PDB file of C-alpha atoms in Angstrom:
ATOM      1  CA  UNK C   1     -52.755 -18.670  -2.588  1.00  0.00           C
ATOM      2  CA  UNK C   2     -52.372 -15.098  -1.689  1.00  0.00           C
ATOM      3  CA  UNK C   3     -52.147 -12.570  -5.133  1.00  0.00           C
ATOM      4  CA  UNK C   4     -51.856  -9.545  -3.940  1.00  0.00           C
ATOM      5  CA  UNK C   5     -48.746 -10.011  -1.805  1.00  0.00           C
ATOM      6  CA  UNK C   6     -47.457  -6.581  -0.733  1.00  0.00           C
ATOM      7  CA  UNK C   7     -48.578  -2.861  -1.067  1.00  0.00           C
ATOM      8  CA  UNK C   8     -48.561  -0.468  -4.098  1.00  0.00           C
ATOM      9  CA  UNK C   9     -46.330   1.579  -2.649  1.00  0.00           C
ATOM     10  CA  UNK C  10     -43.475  -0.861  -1.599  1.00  0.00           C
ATOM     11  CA  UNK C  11     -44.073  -2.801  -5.426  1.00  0.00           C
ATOM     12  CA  UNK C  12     -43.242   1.122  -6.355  1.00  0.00           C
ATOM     13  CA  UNK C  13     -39.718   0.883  -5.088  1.00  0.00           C
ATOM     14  CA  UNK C  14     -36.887   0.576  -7.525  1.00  0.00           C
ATOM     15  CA  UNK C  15     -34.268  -1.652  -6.705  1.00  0.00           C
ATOM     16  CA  UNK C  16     -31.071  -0.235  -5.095  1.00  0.00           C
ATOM     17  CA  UNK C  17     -28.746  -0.146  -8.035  1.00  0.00           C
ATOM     18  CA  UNK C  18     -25.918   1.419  -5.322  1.00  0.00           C
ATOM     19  CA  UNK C  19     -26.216  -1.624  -3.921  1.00  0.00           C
ATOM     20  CA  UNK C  20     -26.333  -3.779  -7.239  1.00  0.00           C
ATOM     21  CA  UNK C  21     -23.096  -2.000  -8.308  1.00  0.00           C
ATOM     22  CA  UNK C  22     -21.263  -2.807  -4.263  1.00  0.00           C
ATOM     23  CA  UNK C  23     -22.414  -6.823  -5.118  1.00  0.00           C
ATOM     24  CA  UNK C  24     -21.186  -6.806  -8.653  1.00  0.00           C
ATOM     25  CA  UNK C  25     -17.914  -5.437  -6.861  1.00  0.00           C
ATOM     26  CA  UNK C  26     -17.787  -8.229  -4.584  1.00  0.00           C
ATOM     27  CA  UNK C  27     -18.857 -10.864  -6.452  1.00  0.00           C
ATOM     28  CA  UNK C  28     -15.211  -9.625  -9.461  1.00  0.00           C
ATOM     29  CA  UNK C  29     -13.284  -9.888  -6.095  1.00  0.00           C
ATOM     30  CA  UNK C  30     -13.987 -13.016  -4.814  1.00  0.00           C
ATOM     31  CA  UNK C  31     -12.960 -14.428  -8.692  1.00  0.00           C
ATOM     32  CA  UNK C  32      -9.650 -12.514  -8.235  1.00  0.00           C
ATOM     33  CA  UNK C  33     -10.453  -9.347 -10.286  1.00  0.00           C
ATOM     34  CA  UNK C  34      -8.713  -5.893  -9.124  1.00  0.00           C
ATOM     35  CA  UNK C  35     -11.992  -4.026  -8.678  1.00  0.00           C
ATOM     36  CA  UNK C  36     -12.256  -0.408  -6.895  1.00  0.00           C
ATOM     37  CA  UNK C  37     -15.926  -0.469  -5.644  1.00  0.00           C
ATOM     38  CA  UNK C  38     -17.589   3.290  -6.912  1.00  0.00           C
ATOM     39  CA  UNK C  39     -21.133   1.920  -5.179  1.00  0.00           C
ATOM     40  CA  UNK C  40     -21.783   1.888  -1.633  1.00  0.00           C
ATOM     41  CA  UNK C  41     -20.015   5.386   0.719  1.00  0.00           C
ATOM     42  CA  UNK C  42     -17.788   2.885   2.833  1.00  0.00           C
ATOM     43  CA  UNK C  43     -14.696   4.270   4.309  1.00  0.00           C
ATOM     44  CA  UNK C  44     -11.735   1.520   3.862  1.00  0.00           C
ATOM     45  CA  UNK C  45     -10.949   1.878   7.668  1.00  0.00           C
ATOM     46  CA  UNK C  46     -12.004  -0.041  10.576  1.00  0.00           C
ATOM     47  CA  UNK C  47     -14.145   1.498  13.376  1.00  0.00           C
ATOM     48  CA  UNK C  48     -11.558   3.305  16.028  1.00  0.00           C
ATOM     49  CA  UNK C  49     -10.681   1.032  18.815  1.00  0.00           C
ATOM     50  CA  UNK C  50     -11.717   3.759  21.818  1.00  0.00           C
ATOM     51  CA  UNK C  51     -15.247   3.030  19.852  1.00  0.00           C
ATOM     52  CA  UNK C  52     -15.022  -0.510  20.102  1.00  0.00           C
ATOM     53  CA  UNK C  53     -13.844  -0.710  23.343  1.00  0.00           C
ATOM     54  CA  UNK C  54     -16.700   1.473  24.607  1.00  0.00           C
ATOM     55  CA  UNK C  55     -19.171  -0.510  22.618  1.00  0.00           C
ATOM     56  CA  UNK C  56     -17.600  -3.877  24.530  1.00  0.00           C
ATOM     57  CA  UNK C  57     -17.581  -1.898  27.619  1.00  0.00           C
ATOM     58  CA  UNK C  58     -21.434  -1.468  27.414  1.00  0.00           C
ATOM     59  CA  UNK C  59     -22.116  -4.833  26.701  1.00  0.00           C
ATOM     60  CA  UNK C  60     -20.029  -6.400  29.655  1.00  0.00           C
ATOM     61  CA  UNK C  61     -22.088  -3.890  31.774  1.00  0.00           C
ATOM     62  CA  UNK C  62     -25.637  -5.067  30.294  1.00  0.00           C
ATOM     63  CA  UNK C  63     -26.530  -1.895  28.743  1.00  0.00           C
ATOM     64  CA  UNK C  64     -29.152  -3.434  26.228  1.00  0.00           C
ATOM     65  CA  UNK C  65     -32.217  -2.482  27.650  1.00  0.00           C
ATOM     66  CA  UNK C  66     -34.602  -0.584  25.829  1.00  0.00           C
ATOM     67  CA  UNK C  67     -33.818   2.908  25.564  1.00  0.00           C
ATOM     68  CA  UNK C  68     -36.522   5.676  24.579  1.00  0.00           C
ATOM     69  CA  UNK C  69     -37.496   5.320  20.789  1.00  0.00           C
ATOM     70  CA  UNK C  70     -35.956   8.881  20.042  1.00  0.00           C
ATOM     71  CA  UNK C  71     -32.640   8.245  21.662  1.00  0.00           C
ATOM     72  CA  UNK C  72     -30.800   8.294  25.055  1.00  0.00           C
ATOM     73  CA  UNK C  73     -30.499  11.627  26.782  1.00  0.00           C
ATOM     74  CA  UNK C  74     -26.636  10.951  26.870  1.00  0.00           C
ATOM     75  CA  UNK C  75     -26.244  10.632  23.069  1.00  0.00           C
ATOM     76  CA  UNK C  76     -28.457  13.476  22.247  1.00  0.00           C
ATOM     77  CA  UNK C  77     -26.502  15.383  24.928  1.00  0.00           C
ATOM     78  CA  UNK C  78     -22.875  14.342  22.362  1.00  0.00           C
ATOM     79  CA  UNK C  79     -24.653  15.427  19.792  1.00  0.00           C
ATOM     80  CA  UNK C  80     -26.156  18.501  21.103  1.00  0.00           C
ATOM     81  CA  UNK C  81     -22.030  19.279  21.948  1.00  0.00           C
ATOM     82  CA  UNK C  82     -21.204  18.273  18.594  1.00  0.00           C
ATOM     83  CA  UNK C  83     -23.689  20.394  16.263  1.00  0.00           C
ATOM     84  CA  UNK C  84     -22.551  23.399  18.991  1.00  0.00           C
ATOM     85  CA  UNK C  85     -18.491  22.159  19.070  1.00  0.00           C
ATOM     86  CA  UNK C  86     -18.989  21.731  14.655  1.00  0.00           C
ATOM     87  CA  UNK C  87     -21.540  24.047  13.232  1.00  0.00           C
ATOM     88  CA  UNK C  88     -22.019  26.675  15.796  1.00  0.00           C
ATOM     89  CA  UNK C  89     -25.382  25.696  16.092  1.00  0.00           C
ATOM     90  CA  UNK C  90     -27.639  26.008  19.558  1.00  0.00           C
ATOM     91  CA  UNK C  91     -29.634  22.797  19.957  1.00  0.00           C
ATOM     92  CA  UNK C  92     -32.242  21.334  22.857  1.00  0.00           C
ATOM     93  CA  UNK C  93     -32.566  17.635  23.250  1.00  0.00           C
ATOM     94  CA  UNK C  94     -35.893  17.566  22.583  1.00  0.00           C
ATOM     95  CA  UNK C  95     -34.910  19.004  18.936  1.00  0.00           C
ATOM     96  CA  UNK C  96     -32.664  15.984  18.071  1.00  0.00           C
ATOM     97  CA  UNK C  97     -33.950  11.971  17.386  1.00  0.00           C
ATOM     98  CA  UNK C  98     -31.607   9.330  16.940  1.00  0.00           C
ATOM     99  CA  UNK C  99     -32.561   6.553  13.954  1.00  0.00           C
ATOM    100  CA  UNK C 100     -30.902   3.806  12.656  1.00  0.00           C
ATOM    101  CA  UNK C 101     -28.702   5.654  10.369  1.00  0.00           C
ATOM    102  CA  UNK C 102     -29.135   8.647   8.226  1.00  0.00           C
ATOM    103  CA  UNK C 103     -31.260   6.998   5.902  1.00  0.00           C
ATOM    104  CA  UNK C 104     -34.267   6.245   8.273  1.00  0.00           C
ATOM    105  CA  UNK C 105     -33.464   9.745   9.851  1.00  0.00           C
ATOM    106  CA  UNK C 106     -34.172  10.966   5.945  1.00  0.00           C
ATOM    107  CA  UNK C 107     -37.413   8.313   5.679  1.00  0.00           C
ATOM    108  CA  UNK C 108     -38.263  10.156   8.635  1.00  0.00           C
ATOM    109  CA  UNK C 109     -37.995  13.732   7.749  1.00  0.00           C
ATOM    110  CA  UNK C 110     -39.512  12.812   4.516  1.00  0.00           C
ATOM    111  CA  UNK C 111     -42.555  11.476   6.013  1.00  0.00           C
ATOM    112  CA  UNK C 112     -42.764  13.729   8.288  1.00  0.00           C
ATOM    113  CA  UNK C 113     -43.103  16.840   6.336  1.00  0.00           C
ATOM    114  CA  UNK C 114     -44.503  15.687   2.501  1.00  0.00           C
ATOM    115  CA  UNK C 115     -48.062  14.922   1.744  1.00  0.00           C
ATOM    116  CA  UNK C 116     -49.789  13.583  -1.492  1.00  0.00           C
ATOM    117  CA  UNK C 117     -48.758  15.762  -4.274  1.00  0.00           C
ATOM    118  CA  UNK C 118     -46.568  17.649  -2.549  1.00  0.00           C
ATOM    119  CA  UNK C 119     -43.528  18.683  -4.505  1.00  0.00           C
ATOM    120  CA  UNK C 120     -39.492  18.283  -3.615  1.00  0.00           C
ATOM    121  CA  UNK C 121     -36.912  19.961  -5.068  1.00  0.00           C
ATOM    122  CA  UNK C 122     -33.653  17.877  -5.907  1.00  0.00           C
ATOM    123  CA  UNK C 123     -30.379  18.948  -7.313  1.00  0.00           C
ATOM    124  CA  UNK C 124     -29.077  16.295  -9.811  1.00  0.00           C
ATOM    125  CA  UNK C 125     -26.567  14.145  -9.608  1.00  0.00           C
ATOM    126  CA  UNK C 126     -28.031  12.932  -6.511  1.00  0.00           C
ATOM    127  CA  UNK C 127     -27.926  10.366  -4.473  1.00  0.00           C
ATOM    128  CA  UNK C 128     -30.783   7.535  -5.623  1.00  0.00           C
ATOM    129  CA  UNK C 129     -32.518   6.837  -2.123  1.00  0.00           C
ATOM    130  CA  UNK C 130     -33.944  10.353  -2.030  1.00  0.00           C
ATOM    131  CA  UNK C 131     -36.453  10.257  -5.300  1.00  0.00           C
ATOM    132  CA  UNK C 132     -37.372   6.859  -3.825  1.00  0.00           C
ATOM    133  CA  UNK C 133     -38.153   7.933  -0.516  1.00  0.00           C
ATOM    134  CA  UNK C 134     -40.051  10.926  -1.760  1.00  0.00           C
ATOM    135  CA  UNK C 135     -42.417   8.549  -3.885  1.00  0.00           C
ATOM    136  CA  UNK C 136     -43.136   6.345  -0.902  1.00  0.00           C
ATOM    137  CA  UNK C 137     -44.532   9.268   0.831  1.00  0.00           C
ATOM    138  CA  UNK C 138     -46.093  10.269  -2.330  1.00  0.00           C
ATOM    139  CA  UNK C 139     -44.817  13.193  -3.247  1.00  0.00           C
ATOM    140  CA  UNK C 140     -43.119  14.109  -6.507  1.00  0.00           C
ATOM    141  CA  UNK C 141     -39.059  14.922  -7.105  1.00  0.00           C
ATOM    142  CA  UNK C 142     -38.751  17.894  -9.192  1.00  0.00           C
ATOM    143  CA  UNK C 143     -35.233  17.006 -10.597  1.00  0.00           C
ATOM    144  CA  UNK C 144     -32.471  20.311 -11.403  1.00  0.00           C
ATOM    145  CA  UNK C 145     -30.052  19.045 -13.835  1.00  0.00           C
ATOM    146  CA  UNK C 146     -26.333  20.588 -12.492  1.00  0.00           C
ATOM    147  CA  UNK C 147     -23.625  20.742 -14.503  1.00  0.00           C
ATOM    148  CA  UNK C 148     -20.406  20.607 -14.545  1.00  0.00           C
ATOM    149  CA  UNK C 149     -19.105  24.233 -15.438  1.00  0.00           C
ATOM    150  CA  UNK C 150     -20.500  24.865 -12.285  1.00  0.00           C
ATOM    151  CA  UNK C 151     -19.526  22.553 -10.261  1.00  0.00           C
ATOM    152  CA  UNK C 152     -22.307  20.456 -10.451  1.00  0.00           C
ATOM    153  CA  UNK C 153     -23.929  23.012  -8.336  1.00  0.00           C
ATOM    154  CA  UNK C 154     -27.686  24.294  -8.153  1.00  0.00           C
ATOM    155  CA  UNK C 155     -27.793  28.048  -8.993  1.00  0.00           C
ATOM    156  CA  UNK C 156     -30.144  30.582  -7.082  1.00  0.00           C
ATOM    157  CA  UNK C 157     -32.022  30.970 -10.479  1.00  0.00           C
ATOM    158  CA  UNK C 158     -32.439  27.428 -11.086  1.00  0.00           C
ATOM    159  CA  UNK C 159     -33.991  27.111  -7.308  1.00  0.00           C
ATOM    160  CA  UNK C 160     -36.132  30.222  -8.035  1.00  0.00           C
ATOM    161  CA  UNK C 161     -37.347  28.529 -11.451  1.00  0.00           C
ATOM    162  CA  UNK C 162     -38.306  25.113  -9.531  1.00  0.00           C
ATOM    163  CA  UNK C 163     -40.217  26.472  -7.014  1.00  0.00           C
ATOM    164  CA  UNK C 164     -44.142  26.322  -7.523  1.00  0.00           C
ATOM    165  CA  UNK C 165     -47.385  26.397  -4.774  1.00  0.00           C
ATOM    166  CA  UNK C 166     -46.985  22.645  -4.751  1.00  0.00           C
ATOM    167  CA  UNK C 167     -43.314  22.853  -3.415  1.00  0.00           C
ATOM    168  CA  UNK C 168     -42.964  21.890   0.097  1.00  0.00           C
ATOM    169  CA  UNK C 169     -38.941  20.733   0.341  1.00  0.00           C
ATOM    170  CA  UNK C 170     -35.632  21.605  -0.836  1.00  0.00           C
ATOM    171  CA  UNK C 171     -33.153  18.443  -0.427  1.00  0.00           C
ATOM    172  CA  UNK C 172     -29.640  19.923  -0.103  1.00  0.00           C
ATOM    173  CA  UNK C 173     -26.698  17.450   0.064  1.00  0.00           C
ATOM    174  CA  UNK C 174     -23.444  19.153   0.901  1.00  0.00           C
ATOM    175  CA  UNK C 175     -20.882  17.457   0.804  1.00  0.00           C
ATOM    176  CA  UNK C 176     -22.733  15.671  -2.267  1.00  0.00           C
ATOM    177  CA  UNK C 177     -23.055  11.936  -3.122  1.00  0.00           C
ATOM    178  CA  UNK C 178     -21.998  11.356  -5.801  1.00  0.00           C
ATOM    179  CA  UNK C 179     -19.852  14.609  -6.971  1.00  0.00           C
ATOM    180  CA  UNK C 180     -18.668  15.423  -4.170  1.00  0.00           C
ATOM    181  CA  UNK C 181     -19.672  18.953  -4.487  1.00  0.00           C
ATOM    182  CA  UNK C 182     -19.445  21.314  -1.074  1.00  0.00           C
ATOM    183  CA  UNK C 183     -21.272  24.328  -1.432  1.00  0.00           C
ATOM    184  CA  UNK C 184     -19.794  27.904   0.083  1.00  0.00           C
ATOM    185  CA  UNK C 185     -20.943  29.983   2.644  1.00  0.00           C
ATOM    186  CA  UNK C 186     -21.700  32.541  -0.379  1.00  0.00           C
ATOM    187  CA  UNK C 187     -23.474  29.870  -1.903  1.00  0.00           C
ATOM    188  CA  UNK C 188     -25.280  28.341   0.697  1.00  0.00           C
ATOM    189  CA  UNK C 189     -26.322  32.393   1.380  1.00  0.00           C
ATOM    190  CA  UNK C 190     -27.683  32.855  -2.409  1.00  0.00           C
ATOM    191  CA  UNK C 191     -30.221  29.785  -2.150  1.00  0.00           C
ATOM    192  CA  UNK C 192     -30.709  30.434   1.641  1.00  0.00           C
ATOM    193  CA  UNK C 193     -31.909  34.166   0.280  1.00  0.00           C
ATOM    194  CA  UNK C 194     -34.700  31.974  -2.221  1.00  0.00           C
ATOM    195  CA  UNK C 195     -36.028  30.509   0.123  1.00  0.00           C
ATOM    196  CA  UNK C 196     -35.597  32.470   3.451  1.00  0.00           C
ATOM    197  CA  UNK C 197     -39.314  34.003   2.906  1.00  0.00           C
ATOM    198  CA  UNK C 198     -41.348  30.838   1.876  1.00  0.00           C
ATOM    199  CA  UNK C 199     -42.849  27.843   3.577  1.00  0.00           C
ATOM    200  CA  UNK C 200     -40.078  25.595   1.988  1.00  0.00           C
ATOM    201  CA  UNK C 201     -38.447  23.250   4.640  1.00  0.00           C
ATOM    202  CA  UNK C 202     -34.487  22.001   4.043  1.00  0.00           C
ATOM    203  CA  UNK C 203     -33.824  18.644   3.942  1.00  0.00           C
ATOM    204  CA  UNK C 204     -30.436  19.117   4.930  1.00  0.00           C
ATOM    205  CA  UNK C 205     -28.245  16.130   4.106  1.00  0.00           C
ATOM    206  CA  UNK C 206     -24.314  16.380   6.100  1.00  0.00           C
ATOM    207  CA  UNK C 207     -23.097  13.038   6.500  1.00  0.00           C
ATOM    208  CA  UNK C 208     -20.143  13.766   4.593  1.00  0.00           C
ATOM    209  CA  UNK C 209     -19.021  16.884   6.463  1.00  0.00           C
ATOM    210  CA  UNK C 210     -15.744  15.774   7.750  1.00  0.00           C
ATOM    211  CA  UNK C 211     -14.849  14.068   4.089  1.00  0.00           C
ATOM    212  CA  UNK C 212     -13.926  17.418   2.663  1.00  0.00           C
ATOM    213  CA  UNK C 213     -10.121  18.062   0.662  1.00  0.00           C
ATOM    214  CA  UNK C 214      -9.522  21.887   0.995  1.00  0.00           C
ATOM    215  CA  UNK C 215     -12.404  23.413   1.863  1.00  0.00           C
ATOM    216  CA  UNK C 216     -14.860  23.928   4.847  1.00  0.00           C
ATOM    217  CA  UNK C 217     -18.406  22.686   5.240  1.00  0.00           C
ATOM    218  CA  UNK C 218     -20.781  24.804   5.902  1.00  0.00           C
ATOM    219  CA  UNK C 219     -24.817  24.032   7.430  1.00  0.00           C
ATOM    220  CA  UNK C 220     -27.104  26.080   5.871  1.00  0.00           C
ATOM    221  CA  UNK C 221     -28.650  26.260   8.788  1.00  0.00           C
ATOM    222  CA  UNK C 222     -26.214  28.298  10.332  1.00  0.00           C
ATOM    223  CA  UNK C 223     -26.682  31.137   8.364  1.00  0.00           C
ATOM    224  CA  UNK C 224     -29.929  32.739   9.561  1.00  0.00           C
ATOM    225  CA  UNK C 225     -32.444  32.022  12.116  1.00  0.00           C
ATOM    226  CA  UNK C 226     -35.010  32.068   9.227  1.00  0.00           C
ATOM    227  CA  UNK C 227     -33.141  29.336   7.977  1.00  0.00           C
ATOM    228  CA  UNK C 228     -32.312  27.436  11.200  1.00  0.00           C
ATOM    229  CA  UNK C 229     -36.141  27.127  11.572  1.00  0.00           C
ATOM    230  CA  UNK C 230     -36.975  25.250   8.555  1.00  0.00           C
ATOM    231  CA  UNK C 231     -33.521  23.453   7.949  1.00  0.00           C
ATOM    232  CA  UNK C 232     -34.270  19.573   8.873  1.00  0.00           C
ATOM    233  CA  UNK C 233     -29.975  18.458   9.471  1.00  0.00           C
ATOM    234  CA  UNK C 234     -29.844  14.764   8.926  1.00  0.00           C
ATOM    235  CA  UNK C 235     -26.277  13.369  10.047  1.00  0.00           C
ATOM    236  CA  UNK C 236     -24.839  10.151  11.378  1.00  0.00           C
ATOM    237  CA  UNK C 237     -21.978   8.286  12.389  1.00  0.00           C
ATOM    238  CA  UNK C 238     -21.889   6.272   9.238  1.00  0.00           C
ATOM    239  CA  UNK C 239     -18.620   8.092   7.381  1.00  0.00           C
ATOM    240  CA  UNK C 240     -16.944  10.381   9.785  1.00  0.00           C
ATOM    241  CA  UNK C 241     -15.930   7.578  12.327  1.00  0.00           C
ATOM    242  CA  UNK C 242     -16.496   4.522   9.859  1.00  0.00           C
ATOM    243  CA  UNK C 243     -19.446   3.389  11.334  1.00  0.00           C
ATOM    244  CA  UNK C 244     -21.307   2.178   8.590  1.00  0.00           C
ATOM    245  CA  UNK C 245     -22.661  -1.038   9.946  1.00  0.00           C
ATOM    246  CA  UNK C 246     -23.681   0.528  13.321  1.00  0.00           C
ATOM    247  CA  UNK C 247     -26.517   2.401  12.022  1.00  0.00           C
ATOM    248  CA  UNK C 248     -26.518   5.327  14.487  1.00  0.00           C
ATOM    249  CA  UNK C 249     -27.835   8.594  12.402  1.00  0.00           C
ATOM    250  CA  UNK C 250     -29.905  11.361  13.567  1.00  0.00           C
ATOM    251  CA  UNK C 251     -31.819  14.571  12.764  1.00  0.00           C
ATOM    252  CA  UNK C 252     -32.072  17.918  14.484  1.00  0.00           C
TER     253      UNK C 252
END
């Protein structure tokens, strides 16, 4: 009988308690209880038909080959023209890799870029995949505390404070899960000017750009070349086109 079945590392996962919450949702729903699901970031809308029908469109015409493991030239080309339509921001195809959704584009970037005992800085409230993610790669989350007089916010300072020689990432999540937070361009400018002159990459997490109520979303990465260098953008088509089963993100 085997003991040992799987690997420190995966027995070092916590279970998803997002996803604990989204099943205790269900589960009141299904006995009749008027329940308004605060777990899992699903729009209440169905995919848009043009999507659908494109999707069918595709399938009547056999496209389900294997494509290259990064992508298809013709969706890195729409996203290319989206980042440049969106953001403002100049990218090559070769600069952007498609994943099956934004959080394997974050596993990813996160194994990508931390080593054992590297350190990651991460605003709090945040979303729970991120401390997770960091541990599998085994690094170490260096939690800031926000609060709410500032709008659950990190401040410049704060940033400054966090920083040690261990720290190799920053993980920025504007528009944030779960407040909701979207940081300015003045903002986004302050921390930008912490970190323009160190070796600190961005994690930057924007699937939520287009869920914004009176305000504009703004990439870090378009502030500076400095900071278009070391800015990872993770994105996806998860929330902005209610895509969530799909599992189409991507990183550039």
């Amino acid at each position: 009988m085997l003991t040992n079945i799987i690997s420190s590392k995966a027995a070092s996962i916590k279970p998803s308690l997002t996803l604990a919450i989204t099943e205790k949702a269900k589960l009141l729903k299904s006995q009749g209880v008027s329940v308004i699901g605060f777990g899992a970031g699903e729009p209440d809308l169905a995919t848009p038909k043009y999507i659908i029908d494109a999707a069918r469109e595709a399938l009547d015409k056999n496209v389900t080959k294997y494509t290259p493991a990064s992508g298809t030239v013709q969706l890195k080309n729409a996203i290319k023209a989206k980042l440049k339509k969106d953001n403002n921001l100049e990218y090559q195809t070769n600069q952007i890799v498609i994943s099956n959704g934004a959080k394997h584009s974050l596993y990813n970037a996160i194994f990508a870029l931390i080593e054992s005992g590297d350190e990651v800085i991460l605003p709090a409230p945040y979303w729970l995949t991120y401390p997770e993610l960091v541990n599998l790669a085994g690094g170490k989350t260096v939690i800031i505390e926000t609060t709410q007089q500032n709008g659950f916010k990190i401040t410049p300072s704060q940033l400054e404070r966090a920083i040690t020689p261990r720290t190799k990432a920053f993980i920025l999540n504007s528009p944030s899960n779960p407040t909701g937070a979207v940081y300015s361009e003045k903002e986004l400018t302050q921390l930008g000017k912490v970190l323009s002159d160190r070796d600190i990459y961005i994690i930057s997490d924007e699937i939520y750009e287009k869920l914004v109520y009176g305000c504009k979303h703004i990439s870090i990465a378009q502030l500076s070349s400095e900071l278009y260098d070391k800015t990872v953008l993770v994105n996806g088509l998860s929330k902005c086109y209610s895509m969530t089963g799909w599992r189409i993100g991507y990183i550039a």
